Coordinates of C-alpha atoms in Angstrom, one line a residue:
Chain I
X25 CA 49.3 10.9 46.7
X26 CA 48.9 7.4 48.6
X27 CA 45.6 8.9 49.8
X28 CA 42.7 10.3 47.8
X29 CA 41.1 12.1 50.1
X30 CA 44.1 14.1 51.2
X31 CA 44.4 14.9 47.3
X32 CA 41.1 16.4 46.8
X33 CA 41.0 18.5 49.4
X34 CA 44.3 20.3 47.8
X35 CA 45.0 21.3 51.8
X36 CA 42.0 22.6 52.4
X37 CA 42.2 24.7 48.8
X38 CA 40.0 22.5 47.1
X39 CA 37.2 25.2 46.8
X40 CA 40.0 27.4 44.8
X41 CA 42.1 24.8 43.3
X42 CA 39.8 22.6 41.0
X43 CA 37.2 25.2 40.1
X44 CA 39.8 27.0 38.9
X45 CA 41.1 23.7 36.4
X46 CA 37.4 23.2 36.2
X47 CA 37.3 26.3 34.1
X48 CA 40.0 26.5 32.4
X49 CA 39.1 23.1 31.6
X50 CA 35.4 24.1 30.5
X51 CA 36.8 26.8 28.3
X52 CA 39.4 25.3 26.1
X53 CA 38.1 22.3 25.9
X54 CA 34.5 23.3 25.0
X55 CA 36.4 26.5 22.2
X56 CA 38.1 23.5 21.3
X57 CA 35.0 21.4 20.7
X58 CA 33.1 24.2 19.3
X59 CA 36.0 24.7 16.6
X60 CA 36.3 20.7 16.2
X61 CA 32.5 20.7 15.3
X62 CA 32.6 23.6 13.0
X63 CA 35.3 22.2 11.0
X64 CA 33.9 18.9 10.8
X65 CA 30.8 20.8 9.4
X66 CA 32.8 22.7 6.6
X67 CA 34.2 19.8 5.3
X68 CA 31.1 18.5 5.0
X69 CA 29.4 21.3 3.5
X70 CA 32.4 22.0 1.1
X71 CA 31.7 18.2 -0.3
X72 CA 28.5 18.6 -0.8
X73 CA 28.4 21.5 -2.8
X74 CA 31.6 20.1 -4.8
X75 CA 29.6 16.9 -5.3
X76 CA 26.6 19.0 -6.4
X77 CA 28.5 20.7 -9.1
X78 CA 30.1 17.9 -10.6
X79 CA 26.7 16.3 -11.0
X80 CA 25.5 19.5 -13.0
X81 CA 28.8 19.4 -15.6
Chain U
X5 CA 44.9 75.5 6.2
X6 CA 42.1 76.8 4.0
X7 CA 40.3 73.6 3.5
X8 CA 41.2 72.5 7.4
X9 CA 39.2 75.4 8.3
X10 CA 36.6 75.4 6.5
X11 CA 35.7 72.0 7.0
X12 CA 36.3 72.4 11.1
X13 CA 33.5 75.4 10.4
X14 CA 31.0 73.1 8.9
X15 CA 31.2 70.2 10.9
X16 CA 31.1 73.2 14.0
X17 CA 28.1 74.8 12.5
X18 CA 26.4 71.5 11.9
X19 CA 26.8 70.3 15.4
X20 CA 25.6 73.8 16.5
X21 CA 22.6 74.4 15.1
X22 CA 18.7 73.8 16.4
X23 CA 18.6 70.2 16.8
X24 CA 22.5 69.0 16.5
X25 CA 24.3 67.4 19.0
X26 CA 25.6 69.6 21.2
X27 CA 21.8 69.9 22.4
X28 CA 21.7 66.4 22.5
X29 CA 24.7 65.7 24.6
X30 CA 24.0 67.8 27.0
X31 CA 20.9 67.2 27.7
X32 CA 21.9 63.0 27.6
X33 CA 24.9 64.4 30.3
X34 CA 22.3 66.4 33.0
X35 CA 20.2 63.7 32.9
X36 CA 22.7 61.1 33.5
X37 CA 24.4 62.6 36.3
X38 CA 20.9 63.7 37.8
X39 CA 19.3 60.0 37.5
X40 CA 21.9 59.0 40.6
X41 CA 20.8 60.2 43.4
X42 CA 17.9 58.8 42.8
X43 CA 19.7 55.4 42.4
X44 CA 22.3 55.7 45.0
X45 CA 20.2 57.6 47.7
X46 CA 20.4 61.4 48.1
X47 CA 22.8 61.5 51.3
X48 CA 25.0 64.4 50.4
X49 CA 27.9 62.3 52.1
X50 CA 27.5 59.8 49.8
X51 CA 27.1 61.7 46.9
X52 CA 30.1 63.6 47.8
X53 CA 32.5 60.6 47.8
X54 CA 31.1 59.3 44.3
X55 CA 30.2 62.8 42.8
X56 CA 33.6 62.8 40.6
X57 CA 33.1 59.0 39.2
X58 CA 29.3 59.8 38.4
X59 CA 29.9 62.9 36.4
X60 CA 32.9 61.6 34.4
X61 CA 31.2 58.2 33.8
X62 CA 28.2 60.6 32.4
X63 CA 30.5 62.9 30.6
X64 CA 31.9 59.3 29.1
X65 CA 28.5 57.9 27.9
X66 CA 27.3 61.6 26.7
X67 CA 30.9 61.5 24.5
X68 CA 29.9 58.0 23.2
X69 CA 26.5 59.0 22.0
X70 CA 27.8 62.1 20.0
X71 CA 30.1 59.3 17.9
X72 CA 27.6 57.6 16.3
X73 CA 27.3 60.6 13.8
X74 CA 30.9 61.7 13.6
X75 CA 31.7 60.0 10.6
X76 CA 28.3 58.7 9.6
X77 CA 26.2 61.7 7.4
X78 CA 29.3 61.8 5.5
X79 CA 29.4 58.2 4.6
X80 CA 26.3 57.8 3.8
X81 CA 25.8 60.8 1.8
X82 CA 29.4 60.2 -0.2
X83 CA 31.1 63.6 1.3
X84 CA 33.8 60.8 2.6
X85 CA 34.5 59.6 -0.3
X86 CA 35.2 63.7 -1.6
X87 CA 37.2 64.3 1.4
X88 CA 39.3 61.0 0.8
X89 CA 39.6 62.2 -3.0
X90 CA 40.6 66.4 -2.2
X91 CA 43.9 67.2 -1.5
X92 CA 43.8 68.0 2.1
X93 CA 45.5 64.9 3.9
X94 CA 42.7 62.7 5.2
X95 CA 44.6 63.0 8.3
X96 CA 44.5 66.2 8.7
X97 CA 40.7 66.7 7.6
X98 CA 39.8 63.8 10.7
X99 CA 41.7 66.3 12.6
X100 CA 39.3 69.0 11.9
X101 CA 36.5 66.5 12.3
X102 CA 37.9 65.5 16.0
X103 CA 38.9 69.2 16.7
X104 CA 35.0 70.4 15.4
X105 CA 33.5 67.5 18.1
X106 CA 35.7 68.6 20.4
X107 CA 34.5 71.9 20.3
X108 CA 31.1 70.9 19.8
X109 CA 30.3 68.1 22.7
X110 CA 33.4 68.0 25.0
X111 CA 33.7 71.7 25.3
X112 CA 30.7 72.1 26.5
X113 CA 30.4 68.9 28.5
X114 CA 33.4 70.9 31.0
X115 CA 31.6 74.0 31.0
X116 CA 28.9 72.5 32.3
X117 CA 30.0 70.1 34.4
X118 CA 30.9 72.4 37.3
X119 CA 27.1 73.3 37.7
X120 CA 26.1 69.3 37.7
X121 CA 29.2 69.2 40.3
X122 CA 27.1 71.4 42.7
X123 CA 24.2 68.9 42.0
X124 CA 26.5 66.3 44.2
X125 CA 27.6 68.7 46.2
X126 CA 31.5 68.9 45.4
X127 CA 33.7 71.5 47.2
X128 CA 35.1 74.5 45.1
X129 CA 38.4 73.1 45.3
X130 CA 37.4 69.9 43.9
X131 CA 34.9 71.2 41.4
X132 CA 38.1 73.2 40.0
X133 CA 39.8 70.0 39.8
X134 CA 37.1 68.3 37.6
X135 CA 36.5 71.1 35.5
X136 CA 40.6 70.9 34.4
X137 CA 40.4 67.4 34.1
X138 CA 37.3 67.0 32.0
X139 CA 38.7 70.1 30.0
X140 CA 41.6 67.8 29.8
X141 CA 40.6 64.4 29.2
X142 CA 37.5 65.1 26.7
X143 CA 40.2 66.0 23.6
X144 CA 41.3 62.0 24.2
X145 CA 37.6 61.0 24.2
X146 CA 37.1 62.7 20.5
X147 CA 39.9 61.3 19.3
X148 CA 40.0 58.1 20.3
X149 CA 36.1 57.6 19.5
X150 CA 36.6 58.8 16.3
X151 CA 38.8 55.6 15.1
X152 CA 35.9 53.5 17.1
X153 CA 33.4 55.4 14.8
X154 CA 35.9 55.1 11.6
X155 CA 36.1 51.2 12.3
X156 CA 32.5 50.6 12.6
X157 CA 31.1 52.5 9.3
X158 CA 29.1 49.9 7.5
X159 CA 28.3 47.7 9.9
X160 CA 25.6 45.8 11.6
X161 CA 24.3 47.2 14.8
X162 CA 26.9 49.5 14.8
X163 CA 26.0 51.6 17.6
X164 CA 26.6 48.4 20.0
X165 CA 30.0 47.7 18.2
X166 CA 30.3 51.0 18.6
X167 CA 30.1 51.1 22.0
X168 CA 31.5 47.6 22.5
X169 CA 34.7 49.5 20.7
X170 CA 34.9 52.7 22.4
X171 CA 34.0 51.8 26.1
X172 CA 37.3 50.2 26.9
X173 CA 39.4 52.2 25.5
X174 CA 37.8 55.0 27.4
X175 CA 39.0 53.1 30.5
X176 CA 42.2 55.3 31.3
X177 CA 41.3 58.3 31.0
X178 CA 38.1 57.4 33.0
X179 CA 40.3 56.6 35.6
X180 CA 42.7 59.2 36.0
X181 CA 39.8 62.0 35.2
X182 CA 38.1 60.6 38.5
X183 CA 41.4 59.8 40.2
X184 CA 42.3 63.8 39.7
X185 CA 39.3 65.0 41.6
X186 CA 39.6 62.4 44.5
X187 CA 43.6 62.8 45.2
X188 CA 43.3 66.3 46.0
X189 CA 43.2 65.1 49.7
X190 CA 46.1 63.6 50.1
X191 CA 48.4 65.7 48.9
X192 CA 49.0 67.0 45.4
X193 CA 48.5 63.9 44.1
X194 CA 45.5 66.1 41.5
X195 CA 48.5 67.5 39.7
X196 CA 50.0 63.9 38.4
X197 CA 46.5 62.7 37.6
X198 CA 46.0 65.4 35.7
X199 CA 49.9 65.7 33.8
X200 CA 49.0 61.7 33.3
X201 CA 45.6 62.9 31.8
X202 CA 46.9 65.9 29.6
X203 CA 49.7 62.8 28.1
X204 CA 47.1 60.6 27.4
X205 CA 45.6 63.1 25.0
X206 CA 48.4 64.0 23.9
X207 CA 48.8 60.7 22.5
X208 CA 45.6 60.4 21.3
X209 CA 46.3 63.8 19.3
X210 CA 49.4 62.0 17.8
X211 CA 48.5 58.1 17.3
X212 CA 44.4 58.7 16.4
X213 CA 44.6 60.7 13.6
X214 CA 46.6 57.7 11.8
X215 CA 44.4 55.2 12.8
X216 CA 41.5 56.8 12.1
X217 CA 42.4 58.0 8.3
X218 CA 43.8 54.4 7.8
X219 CA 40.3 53.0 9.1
X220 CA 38.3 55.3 6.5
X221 CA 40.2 54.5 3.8
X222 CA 39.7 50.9 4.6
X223 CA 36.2 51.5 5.0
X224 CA 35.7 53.3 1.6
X225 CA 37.6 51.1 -0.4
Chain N
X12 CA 59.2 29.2 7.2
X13 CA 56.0 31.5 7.7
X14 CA 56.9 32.6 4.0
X15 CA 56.9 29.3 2.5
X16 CA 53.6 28.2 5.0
X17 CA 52.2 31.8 2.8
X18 CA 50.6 29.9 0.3
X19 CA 47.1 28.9 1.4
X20 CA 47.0 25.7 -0.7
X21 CA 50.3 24.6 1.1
X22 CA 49.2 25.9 4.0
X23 CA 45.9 22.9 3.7
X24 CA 48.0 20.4 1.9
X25 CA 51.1 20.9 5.4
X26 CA 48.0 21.9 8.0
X27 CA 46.3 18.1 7.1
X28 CA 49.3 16.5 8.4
X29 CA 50.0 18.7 11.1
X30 CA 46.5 18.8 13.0
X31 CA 46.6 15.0 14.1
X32 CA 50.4 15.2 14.8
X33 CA 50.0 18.2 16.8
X34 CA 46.6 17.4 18.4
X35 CA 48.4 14.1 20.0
X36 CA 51.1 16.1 21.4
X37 CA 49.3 19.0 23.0
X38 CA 47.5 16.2 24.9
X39 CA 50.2 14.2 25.8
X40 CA 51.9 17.4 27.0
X41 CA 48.8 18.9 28.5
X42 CA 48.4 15.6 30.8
X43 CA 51.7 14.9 31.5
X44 CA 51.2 19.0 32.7
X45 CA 48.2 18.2 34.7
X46 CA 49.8 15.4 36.6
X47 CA 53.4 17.4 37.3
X48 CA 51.1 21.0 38.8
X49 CA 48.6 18.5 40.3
X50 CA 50.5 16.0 42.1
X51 CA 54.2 16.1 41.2
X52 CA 54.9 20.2 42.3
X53 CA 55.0 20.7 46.3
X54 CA 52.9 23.1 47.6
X55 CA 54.0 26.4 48.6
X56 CA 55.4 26.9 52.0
X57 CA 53.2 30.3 52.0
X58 CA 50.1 29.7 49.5
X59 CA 49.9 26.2 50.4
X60 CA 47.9 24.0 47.6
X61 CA 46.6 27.3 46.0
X62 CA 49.8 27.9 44.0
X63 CA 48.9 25.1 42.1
X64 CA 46.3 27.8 40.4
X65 CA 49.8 28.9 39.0
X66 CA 50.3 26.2 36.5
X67 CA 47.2 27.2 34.9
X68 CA 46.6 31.4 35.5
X69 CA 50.3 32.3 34.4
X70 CA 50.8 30.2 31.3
X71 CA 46.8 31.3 30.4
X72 CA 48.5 34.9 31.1
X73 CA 51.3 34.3 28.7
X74 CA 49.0 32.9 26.1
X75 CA 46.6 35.6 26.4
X76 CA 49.4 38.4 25.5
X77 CA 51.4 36.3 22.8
X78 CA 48.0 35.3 21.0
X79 CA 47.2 39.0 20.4
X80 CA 50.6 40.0 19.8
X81 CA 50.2 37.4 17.3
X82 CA 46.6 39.1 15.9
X83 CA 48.7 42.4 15.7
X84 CA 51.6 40.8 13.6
X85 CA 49.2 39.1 11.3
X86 CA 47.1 42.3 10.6
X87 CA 49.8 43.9 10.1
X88 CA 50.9 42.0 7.4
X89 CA 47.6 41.5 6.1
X90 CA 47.0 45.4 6.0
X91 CA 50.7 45.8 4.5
X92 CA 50.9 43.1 2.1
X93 CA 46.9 42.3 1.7
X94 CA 47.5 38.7 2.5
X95 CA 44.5 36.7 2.3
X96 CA 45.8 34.4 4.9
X97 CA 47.4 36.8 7.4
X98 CA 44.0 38.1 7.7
X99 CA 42.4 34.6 8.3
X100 CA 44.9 33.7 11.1
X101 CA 44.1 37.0 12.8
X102 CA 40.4 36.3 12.8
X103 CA 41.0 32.5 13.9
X104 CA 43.6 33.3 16.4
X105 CA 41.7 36.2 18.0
X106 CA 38.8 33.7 19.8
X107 CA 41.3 31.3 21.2
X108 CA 43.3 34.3 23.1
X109 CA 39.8 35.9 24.1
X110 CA 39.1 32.4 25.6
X111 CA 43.0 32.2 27.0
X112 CA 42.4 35.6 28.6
X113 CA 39.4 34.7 30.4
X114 CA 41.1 31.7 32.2
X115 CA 43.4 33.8 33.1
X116 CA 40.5 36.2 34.8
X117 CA 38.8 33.4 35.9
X118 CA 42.0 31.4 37.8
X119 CA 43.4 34.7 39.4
X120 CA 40.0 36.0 40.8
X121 CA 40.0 32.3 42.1
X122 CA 43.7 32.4 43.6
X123 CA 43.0 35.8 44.6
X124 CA 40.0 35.2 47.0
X125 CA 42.5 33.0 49.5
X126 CA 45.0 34.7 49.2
X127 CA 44.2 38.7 49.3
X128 CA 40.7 38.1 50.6
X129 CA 38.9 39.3 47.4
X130 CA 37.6 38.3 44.2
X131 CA 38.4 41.0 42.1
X132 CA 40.7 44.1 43.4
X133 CA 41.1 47.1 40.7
X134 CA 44.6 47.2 40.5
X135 CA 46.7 48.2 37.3
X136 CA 47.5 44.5 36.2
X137 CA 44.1 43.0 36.9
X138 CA 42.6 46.3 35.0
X139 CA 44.5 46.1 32.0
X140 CA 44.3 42.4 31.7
X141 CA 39.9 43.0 31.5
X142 CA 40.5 45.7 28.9
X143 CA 42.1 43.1 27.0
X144 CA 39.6 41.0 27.3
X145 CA 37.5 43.4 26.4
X146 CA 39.4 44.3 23.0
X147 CA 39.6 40.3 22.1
X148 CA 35.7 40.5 22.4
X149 CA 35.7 43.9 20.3
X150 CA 37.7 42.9 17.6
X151 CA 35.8 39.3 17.5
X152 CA 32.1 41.5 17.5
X153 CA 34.1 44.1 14.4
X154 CA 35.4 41.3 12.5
X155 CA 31.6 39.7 12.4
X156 CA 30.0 42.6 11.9
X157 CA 29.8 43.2 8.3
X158 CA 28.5 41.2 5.5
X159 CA 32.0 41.5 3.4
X160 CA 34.3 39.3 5.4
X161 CA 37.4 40.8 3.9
X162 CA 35.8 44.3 4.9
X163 CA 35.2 43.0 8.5
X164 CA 39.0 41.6 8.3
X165 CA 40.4 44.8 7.4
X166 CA 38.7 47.0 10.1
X167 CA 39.7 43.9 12.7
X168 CA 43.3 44.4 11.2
X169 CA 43.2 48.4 12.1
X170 CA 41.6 47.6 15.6
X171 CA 43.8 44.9 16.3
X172 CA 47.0 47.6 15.6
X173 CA 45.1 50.2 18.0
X174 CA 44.9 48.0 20.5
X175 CA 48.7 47.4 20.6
X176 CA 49.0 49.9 23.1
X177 CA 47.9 48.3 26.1
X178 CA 50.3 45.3 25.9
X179 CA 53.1 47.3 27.5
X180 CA 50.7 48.3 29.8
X181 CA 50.1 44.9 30.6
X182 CA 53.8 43.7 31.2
X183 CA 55.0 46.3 33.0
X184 CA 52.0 47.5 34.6
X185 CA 53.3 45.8 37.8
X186 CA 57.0 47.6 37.8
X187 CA 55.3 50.9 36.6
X188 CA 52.9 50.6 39.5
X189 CA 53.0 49.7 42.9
X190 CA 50.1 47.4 43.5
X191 CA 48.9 44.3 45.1
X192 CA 49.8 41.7 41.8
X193 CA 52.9 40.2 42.2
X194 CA 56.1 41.2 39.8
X195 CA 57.3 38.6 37.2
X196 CA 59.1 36.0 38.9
X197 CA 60.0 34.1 35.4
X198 CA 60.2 36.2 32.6
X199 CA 62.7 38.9 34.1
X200 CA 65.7 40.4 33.5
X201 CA 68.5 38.2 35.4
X202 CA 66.8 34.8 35.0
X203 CA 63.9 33.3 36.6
X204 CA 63.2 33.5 40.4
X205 CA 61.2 30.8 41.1
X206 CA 62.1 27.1 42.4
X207 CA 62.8 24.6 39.6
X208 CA 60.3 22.1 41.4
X209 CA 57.7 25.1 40.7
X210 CA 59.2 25.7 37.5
X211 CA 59.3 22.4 35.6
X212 CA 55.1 21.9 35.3
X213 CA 55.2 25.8 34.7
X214 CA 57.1 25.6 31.6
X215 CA 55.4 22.2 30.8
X216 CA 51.9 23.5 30.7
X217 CA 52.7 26.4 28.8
X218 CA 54.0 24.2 26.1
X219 CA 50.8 22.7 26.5
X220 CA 48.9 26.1 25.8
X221 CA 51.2 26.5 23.0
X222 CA 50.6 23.2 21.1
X223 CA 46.7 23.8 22.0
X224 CA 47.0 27.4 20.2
X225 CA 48.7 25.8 17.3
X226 CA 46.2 22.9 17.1
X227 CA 42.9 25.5 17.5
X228 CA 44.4 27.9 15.0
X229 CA 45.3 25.6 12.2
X230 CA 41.7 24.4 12.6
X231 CA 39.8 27.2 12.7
X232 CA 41.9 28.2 9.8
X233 CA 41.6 25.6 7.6
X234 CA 37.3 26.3 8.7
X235 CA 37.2 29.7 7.6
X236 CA 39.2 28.7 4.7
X237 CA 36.8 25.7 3.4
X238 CA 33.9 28.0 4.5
X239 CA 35.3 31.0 2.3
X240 CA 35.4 28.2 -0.8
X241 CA 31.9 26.8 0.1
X242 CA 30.8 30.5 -0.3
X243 CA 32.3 31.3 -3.5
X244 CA 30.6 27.6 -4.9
X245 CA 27.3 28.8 -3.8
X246 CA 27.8 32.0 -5.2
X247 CA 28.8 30.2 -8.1
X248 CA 26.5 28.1 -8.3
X249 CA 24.1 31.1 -8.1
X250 CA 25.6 32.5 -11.0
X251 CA 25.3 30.0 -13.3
X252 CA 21.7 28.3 -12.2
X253 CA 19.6 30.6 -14.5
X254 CA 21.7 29.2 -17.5
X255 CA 20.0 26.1 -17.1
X256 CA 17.2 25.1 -19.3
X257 CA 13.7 25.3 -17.3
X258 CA 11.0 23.1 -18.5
X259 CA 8.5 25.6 -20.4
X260 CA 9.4 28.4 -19.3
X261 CA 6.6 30.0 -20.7
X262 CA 4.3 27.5 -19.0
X263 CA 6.5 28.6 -15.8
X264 CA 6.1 32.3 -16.5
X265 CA 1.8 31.8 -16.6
X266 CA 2.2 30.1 -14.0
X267 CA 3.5 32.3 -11.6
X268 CA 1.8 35.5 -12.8
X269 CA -1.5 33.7 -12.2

């Protein structure tokens, strides 16, 4: 760990190694901010319409 | 038995007749098989080594087309809805249904496929050896498509759900269909391959039924 | 505990609470995970730094099984007891274990290129782990497919019992055949076989996976759930709109016919 360089090359892996947490990275994080948005966007829609029929009683 | 019959004989004389499936399919399966040597190259070599896979991966695709109107006249038309209602168990009439499309497209996809196995040049020994196994494995391809076709009644673009359904599940007997015909040469491996093959349908005989009666009533309700 | 979590109002009123709390830990445990496969674990005196692909392939691999073990459990009990929010979990859970499985595809054709000298080989593990995959992404495409949700649930649920078949395949497809994917080395009978130094960030990171399963499922459940309600307002709402009074409607009648 005391050098960087040594650490990124993952022993000469480093074409295998971080791709590899690259993409499991890239697709749990971005289902993850895919489902994050999409909620976000329910409750927003959801308080809208509740908003809308409370106006109309 | 009355009722298993006589709906096996309508669904048979439906998929028989000028202009039904079995016309269809077969004409879908020559044309598959014959499209790759133009693809691949015609060396006779070549063809040999791959003639197996490209036959069965046709016979697949041919199987798959026939689906989309297993279950689907009948829905639209309300004759599911009968058959749900009379009192022969809707098991046992998708049984006739499967048996009927058996007899109708996978039938005649093995009698024919020895004739497209000269077309890439397969030895006798190993066109006998496809002919058993697609005799063998197209029972599993009926049945198993037929709770792929029972699932996707209703819905949008259902011949790519279809598809999207059916094609994986395909995947075993795909491979030990092709896997008969090419481990004739070492040994008799062709016998295992094909034992493994007549098991899978086998299962497919006992699980699909089930599956598919519980996927029409689903769909009907 | 999944009885009393039954109710779907609890299940929001519990879920609100739960989502920050659990959020938090999955990424404390996820980093903490990172740091122990990345740094802490030695490399292999064989595979060198590439077993380090381990931390994240074999958990992913667990994931990818329990999630649809999980999908076949809840469609079970939604197509036994017609629970409305058996079926919602199914169709919530199913995307996270498609996107599970694919990391898992994705890591081992990267671990596998060092160390077998190929992408992709078509062995009986690697096979049946793609015809998972390939299920997660039919049941996902069935489930969408109609324009009644609870009918696109129910056909899911069937599919999703069909499908149950391969998972043995899966596990033992490395004892039943003799191919180039290793055996289990932790979950087997007689106790793990694996060093502990290797086997601390193992477990660690899938805890991690776990927590980020429970996280993305009570989310995208408590979506579907708020977008089921926002459907029945607007239907609703559609219901009762030509109740209102219109301004002349006789005036608004001439109008429109002219």
């Amino acid at each position: 760990m005391s050098d960087p360089g040594a650490f990124l090359a993952m022993g000469g892996y480093a074409g295998f190694v971080w791709p590899a947490y690259g993409i499991a990275f890239a697709a749990l994080g971005g289902l993850a901010a895919y489902s994050w948005r999409r909620y976000r966007a329910s409750v927003l829609e959801l308080e809208r319409l509740q908003q809308q029929r409370g106006r109309r009683r | 038995m009355a009722a298993f019959l006589g709906l096996f004989r309508r669904d048979l004389s439906l998929a028989l007749r000028q202009g039904g499936d079995t016309g269809l399919v077969l004409g879908f399966f020559v044309l598959a098989v014959v499209l790759f040597p133009f693809g691949v190259g015609p060396e006779p070599e070549l063809l040999r080594r791959i003639g197996a896979g490209i036959v069965w991966v046709a016979a697949l695709l041919a199987a798959l087309l026939s689906l989309d109107r297993l279950f689907e006249a009948d829905y639209q038309d309300g004759e599911l809805d009968l058959l749900v209602l009379s009192n022969l168990p809707l098991e046992l009439a998708v049984l006739a249904k499967c048996a009927a499309h058996w007899v109708a497209t996978g039938l005649p996809l093995a009698l024919i496929s020895p004739l497209l196995a000269l077309l890439v040049d397969l030895d006798p020994a190993s066109i006998a050896r496809l002919f058993a196994s697609i005799l063998i494995g197209t029972p599993a391809l009926s049945l198993v498509g037929s709770v792929a076709a029972a699932l996707s009644l209703g819905a949008r673009r259902r011949s790519v759900v279809l598809s999207l359904l059916v094609l994986p599940l395909y995947i075993p007997p795909l491979i030990f269909g092709a896997g008969a015909v090419e481990a004739s040469e070492i040994g008799d491996g062709a016998r295992a391959y094909l034992l493994v093959l007549g098991a899978i349908s086998l299962a497919a005989l006992a699980l699909c039924p089930w599956a598919s009666a519980a996927a029409l009533r689903q769909a009907l309700d | 505990m999944i009885n009393w979590l039954a109710n779907p109002a609890r299940f929001i009123r519990v879920s609100e609470k739960a989502v920050p709390w659990c959020g938090w830990t999955a990424a404390a445990v996820l980093a903490l995970g990172l740091f122990w496969s990345l740094v802490l674990a030695p490399p292999d005196y064989q595979q060198g730094d590439t077993v380090r692909i381990m931390y994240v392939h074999v958990p992913a691999a667990w994931m990818a099984l329990s999630v649809y073990l999980f999908v076949a459990v809840a469609s079970a009990v939604a197509l036994v007891w017609r629970h409305p929010l058996a079926e919602v979990a199914a169709r919530s859970a199913a995307p996270v274990g498609a996107a599970f499985t694919f990391v898992c595809l994705a890591t081992g054709s990267l671990w596998g290129r060092p160390m077998w000298g190929a992408w992709w080989v078509w062995d009986a593990r690697l096979t049946s782990v793609l015809v998972l995959f390939f299920l997660y992404l039919g049941y996902i495409a069935l489930v969408n497919a109609f324009d009644d949700p609870s009918r696109g649930g129910r056909a899911g649920a069937v599919l999703a019992l069909v499908g149950v078949v391969n998972l043995p395949i899966i596990k033992f497809s490395v004892d039943w055949w003799n191919t180039l994917h290793q055996p289990a080395s932790v979950m087997r009978i007689g106790g793990p076989r694996i060093a502990v130094s290797m086997l601390v960030p193992l477990v660690i990171m899938a805890a991690g996976f776990m927590l980020l399963f429970a996280l993305l499922l009570m989310v995208r459940m408590r979506t579907a759930l708020n977008e089921r309600k926002a459907m029945a307002l607007r239907l609703n709402a559609g219901a009762v709109a030509p109740r209102q009074p219109e301004p002349e409607p006789a005036v608004a009648a001439h109008t429109a016919i002219s």
